[in-house]
Coordinates of C-alpha atoms and ligand atoms in Angstrom, one line a residue:
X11 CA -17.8 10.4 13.9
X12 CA -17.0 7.7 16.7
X13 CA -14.2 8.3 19.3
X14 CA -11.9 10.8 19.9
X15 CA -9.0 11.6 17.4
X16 CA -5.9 13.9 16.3
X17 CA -5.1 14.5 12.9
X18 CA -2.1 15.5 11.6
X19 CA -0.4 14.4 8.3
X20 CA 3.7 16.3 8.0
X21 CA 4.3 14.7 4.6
X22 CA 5.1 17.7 1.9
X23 CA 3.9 16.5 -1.5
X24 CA 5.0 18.0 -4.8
X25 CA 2.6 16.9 -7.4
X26 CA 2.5 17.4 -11.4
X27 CA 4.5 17.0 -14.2
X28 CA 6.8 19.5 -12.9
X29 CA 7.2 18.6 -9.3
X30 CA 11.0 17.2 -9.8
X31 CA 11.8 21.0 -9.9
X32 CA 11.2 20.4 -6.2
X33 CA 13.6 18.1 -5.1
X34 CA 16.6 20.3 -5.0
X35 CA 15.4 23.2 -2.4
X36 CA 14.6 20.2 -0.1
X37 CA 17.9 18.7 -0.7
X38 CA 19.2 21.6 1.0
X39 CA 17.1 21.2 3.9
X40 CA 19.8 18.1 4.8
X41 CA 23.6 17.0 5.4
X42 CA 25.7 16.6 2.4
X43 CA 25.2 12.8 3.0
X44 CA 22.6 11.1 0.5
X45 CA 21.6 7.3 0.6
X46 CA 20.1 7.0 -2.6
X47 CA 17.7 3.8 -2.6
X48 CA 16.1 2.3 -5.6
X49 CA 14.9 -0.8 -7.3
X50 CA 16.0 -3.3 -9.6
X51 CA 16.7 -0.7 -12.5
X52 CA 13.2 0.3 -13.5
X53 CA 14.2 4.1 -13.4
X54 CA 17.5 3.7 -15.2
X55 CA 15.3 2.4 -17.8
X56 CA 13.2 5.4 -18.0
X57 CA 15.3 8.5 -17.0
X58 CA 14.5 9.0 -13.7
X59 CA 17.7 8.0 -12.3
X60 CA 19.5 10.3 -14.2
X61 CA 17.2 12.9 -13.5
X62 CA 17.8 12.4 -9.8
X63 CA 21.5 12.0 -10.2
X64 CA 21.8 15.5 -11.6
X65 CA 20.0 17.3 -9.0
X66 CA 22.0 15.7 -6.7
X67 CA 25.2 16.5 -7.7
X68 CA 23.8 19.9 -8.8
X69 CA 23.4 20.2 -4.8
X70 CA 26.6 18.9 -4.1
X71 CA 25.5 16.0 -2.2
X72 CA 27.6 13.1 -1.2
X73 CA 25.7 10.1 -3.1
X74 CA 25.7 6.3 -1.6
X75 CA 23.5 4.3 -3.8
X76 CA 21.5 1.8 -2.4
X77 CA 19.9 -0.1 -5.4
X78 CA 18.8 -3.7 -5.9
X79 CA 15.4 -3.0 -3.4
X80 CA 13.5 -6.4 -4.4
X81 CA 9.3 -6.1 -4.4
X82 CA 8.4 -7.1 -0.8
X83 CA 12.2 -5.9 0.8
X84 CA 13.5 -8.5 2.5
X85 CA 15.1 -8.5 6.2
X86 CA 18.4 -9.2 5.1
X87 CA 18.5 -6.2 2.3
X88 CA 17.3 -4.1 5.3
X89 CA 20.6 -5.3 7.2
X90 CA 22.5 -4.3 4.3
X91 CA 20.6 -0.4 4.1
X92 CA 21.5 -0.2 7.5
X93 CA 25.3 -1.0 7.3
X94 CA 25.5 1.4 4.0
X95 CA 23.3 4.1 5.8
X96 CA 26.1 4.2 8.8
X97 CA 28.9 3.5 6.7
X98 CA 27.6 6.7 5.0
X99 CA 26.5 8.4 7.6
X100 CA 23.5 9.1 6.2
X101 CA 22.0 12.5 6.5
X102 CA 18.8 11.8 4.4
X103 CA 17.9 8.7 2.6
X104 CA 16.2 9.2 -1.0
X105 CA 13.9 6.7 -2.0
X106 CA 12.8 6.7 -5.8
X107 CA 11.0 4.0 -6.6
X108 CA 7.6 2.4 -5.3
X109 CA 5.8 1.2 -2.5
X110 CA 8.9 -1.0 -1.4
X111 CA 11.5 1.4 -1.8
X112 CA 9.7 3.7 0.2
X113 CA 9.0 1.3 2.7
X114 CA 12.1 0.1 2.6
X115 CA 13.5 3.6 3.3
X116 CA 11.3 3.9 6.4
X117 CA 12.6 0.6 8.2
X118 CA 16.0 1.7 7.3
X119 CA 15.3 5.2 8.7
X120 CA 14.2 3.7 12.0
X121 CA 17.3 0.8 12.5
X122 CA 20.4 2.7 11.4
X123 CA 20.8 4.0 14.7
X124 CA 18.7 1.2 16.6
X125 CA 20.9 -1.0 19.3
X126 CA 18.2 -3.9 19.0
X127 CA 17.7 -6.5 16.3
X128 CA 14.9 -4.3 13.8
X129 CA 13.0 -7.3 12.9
X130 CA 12.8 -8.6 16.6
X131 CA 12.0 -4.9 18.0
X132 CA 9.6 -3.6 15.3
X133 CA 8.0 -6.7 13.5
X134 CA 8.2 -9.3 16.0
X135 CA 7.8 -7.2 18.9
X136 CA 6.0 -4.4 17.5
X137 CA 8.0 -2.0 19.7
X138 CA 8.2 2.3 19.1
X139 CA 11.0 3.5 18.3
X140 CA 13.2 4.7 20.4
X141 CA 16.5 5.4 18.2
X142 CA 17.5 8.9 16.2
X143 CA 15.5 8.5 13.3
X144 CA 17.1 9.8 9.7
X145 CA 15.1 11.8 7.6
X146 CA 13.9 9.8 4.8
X147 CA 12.2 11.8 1.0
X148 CA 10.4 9.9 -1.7
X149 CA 10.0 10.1 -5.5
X150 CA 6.7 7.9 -6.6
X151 CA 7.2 5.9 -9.6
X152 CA 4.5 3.4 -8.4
X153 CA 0.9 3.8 -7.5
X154 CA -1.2 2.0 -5.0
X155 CA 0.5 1.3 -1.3
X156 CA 0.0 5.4 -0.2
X157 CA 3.8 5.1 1.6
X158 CA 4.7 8.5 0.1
X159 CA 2.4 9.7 3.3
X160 CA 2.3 7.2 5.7
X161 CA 4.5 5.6 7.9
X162 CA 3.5 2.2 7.0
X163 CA 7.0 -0.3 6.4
X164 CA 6.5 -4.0 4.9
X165 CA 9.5 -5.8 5.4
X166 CA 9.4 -9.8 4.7
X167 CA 11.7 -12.3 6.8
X168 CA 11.3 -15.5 4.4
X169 CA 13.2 -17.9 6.4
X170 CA 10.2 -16.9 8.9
X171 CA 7.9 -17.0 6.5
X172 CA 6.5 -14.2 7.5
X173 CA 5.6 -10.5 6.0
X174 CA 4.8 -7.7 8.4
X175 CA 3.6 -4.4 8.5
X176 CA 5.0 -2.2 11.0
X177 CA 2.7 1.4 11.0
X178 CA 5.3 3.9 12.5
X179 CA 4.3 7.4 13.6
X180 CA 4.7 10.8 11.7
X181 CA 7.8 11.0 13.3
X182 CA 8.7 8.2 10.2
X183 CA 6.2 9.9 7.5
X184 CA 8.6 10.5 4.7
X185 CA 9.5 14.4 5.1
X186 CA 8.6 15.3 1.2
X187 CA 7.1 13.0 -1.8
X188 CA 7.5 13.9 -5.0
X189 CA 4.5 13.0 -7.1
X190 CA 4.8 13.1 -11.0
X191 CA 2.0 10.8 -12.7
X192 CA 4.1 10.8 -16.1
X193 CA 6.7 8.9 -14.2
X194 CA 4.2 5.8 -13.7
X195 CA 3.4 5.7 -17.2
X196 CA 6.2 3.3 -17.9
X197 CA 4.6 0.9 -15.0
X198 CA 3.8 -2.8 -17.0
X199 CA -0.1 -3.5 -16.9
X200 CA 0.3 -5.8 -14.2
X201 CA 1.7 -3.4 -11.8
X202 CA -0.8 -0.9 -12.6
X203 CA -3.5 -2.9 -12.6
X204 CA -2.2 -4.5 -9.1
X205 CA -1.7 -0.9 -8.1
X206 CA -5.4 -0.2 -8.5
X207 CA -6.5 -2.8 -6.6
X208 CA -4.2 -1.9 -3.6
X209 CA -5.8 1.4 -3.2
X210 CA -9.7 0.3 -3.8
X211 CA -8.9 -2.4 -1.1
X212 CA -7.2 0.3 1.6
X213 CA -10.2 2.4 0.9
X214 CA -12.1 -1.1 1.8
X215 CA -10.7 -1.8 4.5
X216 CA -11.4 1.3 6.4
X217 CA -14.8 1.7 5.1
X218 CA -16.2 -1.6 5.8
X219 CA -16.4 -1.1 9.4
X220 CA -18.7 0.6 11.8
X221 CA -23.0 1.6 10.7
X222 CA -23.0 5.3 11.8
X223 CA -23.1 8.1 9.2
X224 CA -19.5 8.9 9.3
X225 CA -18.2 11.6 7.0
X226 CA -14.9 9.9 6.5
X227 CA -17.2 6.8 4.1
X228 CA -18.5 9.9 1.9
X229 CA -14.9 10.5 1.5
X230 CA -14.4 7.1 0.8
X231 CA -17.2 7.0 -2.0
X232 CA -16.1 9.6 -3.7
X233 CA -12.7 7.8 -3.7
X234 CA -14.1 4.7 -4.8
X235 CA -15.9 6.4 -7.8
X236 CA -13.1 8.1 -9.2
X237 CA -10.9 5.4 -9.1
X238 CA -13.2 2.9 -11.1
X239 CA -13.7 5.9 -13.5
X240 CA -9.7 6.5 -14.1
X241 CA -9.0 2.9 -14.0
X242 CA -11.3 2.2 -16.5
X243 CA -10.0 4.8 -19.3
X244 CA -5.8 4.1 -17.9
X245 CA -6.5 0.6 -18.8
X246 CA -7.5 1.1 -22.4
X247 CA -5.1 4.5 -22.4
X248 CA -2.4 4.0 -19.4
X249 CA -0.8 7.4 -20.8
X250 CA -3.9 9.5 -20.5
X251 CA -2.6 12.0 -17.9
X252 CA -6.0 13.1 -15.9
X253 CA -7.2 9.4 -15.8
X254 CA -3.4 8.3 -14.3
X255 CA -2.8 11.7 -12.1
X256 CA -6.4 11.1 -10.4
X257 CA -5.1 7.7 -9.7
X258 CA -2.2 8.8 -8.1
X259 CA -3.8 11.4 -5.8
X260 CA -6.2 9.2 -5.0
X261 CA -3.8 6.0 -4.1
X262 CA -2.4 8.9 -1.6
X263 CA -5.4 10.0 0.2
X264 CA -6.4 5.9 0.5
X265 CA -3.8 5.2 2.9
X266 CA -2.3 8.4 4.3
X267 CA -4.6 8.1 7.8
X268 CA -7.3 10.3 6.7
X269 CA -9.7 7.9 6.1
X270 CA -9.1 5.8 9.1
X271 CA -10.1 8.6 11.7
X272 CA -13.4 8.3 13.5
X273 CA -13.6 4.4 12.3
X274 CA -12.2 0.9 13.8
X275 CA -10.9 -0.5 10.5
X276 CA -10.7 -3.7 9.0
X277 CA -7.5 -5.0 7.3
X278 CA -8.4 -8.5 7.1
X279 CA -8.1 -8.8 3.3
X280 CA -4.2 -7.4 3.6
X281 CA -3.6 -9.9 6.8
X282 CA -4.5 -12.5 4.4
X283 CA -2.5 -11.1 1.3
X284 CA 0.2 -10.6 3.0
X285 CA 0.5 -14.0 5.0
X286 CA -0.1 -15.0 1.3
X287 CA 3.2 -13.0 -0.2
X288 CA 5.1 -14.6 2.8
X289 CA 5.0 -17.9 0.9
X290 CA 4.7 -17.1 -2.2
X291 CA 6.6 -13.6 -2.8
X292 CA 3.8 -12.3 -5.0
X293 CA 2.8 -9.1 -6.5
X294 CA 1.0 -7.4 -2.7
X295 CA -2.2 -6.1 -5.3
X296 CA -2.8 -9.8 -6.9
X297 CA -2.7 -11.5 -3.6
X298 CA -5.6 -9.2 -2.0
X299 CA -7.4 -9.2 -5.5
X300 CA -7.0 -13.3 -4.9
X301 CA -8.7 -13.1 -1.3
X302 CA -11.0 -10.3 -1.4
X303 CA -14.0 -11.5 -2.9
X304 CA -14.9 -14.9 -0.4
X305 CA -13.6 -12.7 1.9
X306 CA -16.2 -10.3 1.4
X307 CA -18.5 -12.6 0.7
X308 CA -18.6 -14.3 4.0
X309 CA -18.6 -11.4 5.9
X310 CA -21.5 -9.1 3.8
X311 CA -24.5 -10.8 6.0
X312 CA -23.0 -9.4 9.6
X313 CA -22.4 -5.9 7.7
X314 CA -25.4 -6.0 5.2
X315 CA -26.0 -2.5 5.7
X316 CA -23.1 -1.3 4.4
X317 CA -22.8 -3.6 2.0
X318 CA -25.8 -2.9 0.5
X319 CA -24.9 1.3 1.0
X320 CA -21.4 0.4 -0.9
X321 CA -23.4 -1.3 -3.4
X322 CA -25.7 1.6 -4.0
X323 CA -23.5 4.5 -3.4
X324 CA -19.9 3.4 -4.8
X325 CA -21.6 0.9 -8.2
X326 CA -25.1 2.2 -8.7
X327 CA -26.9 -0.4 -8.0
X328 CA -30.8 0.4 -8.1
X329 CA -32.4 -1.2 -5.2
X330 CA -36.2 -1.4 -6.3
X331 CA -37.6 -4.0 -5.4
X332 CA -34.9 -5.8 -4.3
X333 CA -34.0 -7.2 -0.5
X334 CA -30.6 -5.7 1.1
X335 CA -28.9 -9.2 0.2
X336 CA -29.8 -9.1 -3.3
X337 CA -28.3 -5.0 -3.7
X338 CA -25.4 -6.4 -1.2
X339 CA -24.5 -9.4 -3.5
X340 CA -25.1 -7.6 -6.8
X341 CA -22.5 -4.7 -5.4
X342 CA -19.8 -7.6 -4.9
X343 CA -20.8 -8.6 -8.0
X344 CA -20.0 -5.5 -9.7
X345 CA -16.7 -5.1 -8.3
X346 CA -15.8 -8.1 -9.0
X347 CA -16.6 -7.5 -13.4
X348 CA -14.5 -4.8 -13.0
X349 CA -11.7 -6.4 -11.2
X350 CA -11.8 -9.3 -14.1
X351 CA -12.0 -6.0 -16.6
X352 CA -9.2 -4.7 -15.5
X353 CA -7.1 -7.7 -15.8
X354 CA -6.5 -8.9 -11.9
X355 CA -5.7 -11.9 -10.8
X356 CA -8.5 -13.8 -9.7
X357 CA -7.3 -16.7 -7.8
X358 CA -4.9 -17.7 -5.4
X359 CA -3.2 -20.5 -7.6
X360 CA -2.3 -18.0 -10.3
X361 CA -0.2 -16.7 -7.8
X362 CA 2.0 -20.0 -6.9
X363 CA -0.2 -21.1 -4.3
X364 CA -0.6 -24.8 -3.6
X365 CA -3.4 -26.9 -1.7
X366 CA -0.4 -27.7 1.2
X367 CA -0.2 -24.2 1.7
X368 CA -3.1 -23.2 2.9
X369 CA -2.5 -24.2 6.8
X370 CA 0.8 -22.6 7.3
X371 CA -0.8 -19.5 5.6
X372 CA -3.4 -19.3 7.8
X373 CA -0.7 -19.6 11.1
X374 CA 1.1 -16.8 9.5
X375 CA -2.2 -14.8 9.0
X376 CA -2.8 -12.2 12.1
X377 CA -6.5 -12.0 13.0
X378 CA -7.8 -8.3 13.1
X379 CA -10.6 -6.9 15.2
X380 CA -12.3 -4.0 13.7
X381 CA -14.3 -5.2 10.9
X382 CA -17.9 -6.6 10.8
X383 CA -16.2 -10.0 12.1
X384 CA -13.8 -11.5 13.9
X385 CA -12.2 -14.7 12.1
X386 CA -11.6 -18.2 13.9
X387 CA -8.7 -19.8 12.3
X388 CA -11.0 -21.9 10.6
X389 CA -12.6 -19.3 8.8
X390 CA -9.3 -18.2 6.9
X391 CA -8.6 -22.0 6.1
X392 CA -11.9 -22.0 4.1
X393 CA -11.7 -17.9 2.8
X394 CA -8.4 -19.3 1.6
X395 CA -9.7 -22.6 0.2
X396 CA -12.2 -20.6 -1.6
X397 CA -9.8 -18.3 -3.1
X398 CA -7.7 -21.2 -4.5
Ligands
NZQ548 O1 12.3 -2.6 -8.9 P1 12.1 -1.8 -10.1 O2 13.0 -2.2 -11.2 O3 12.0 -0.4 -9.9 O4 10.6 -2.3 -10.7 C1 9.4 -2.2 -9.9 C2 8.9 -3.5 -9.3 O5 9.3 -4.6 -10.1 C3 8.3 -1.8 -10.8 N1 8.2 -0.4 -11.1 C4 8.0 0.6 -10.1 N2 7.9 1.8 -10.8 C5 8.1 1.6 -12.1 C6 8.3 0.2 -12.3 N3 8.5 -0.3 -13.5 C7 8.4 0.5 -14.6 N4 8.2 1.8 -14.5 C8 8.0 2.4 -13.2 N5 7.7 3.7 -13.1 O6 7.1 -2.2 -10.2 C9 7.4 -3.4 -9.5 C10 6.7 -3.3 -8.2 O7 7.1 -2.2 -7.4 P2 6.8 -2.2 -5.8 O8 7.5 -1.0 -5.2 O9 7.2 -3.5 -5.2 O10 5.2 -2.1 -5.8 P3 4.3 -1.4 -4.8 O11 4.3 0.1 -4.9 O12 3.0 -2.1 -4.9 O13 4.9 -1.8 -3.3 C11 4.6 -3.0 -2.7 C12 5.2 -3.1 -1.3 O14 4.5 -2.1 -0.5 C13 3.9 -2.8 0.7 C14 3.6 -4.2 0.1 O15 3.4 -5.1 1.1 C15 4.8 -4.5 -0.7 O16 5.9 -4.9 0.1 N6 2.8 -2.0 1.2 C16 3.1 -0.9 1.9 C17 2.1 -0.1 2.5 C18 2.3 1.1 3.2 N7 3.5 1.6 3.3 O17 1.4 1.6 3.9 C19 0.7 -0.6 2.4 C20 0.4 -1.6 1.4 O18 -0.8 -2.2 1.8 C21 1.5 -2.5 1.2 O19 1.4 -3.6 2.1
ZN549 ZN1 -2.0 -2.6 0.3

């Protein structure tokens, strides 16, 4: 393992079919004051909202609902949780929903009591916070982004054109998830599918970087593995329980720090995605699926060894007789049959992008460090190009 590291993860999950039986006794961890945050109306649709509703009155809670949380939340719907959350005085705020609701309860959780303009301090500045923070609980009805136990908050400014991820401590983690895999079943194929390819890509990102024999990338494998297992049976059979609960449990240990210890990281396929979903507002798992593959592509020769491991270990690839570039490109090749069998998008036009795009993406792409390559400007002109 490289460097040194602390671990700690204070997220309380409740997971299973059963888990809502949860949410009252930690509703009486908190004030009477709820801010209840949700989506455009997905779980009125399928029950969970009333679900939710009961238990909260049930615990005589003071309910402020916060609903209308757009897909990539927006600055100025993160204004609007903040006036509602001290309007309300928020004592807790409930998100039920997915990735953005969550993450949209985070940023809220973090400005309420801020003096300073959010944006500005946290996603322009990238600043700590320094505010009372107010509790924030989740209930999953989305798989993929792992923000039921991280402290990761998207929030998009599109005047700016710009979408940023601000990753706040565990002082921001939610406090409790509640994890019930029957509640994603209602998820339209291209959520789920997007879904998927959020978590294999978080797992990617932290795995492709560094060449020493880290624990953390058997972790990873095994993660890999069993989500190209499940995804390949919840495709054909998206309410066969094992295939979508594995899913779900993996999508959480993807992106809730674990894997990240011990390794630099990469994150260059979500820089791109998400400089992407600044112009174009779409779905976050189509607009990696869009990049990944030139991406990885033009970086396998300066990190052929683990290319060639990923494409042995994670797709089975049998290396006799083969040079590492030959297992290395027949790996990507793999991934990418299954990512056209599960149904992603393939290419960035799909996804609204046009040729005049492509520069003011790249200025609103940030360059990482960590991974097997640092880009020039250039280099995410032509990725981009090639993903067109
Ligand atoms: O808004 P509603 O009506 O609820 O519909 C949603 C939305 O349209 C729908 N949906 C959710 N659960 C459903 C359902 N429809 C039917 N049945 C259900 N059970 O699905 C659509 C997408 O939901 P959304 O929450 O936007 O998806 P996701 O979970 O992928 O979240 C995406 C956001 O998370 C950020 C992304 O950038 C994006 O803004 N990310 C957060 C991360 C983090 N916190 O660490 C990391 C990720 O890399 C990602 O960047
Ligand atoms: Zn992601």
């Amino acid at each position: 393992m490289n460097g040194n590291f602390s671990y700690c993860n204070p997220t309380r999950l409740y997971f299973g079919p059963d888990s809502m039986q949860n949410l009252r006794g930690e509703l009486e961890k908190y004030g009477p004051n709820v801010l209840l945050c949700y989506g455009g109306g997905s779980i009125k649709k399928n029950g969970i909202y009333d679900q939710v509703i009961e238990i909260l009155r049930a615990a005589g809670k003071q309910v402020t609902e916060d609903g209308g949380v757009m897909p990539n939340p927006t600055v100025e719907k993160l204004y609007e949780g903040c006036r509602l959350a001290r309007e309300c005085k928020a004592d807790l705020i409930l998100a039920v929903g997915g990735g953005s609701v969550c993450d949209y309860a985070k940023a809220v959780s973090v400005s309420v009591h801020c003096e300073d303009d959010p944006w500005e301090k946290y996603y322009l500045r990238m600043e700590d916070v320094s505010c009372e923070i107010v509790p924030v609980g989740c209930v999953l009805t989305m798989v993929g982004t792992g923000s039921e136990m991280n402290g990761g908050a998207v929030i998009t400014n599109h005047q700016q054109k710009r979408k940023i991820g601000h990753v706040f401590g565990e002082n921001v983690f939610p406090k409790f998830a509640i994890l019930n895999p029957t509640f994603t079943f209602t998820l339209p194929k291209y959520q789920m599918v997007a879904g998927f390819y959020d978590i294999l890509n978080h797992i990617t990102e932290q795995y492709f970087s560094g060449q020493d024999d880290n624990t953390t990338d058997y972790i990873s494998e095994g993660l890999m593995r069993s989500l190209i297992h499940s995804s390949r049976i919840a495709v054909q059979d998206p309410t066969n329980y094992e295939a979508r609960s594995n899913i779900m449990w993996t999508a959480t240990w993807a992106l809730n720090t674990l894997l990240a210890q011990g390794k630099s990281t990469d994150w260059m396929v979500h820089m791109i995605g998400q400089a992407v979903g600044a112009f174009t507002d779409a779905t976050h798992g189509m607009t990696l699926a869009a990049v990944s593959l030139p991406y990885y592509r033009h970086i396998c020769p300066c990190g052929l060894e683990k290319f060639r491991r990923f494409a042995v270990n994670v797709w089975q690839v049998n290396p006799d007789g083969k040079t590492d570039e030959q297992v290395a490109a027949e790996g990507l090749q793999c991934m990418e049959n299954w990512m056209r069998e599960i149904g992603l998008v393939m290419n960035l036009r799909e996804l609204g992008v046009t040729e005049d795009m492509l520069e003011g993406i790249a200025d609103a792409t940030f360059i990482m460090e960590g991974g097997y390559k640092v880009l020039s400007r250039e280099e995410v002109v032509q990725i981009l190009q090639e993903s067109l």
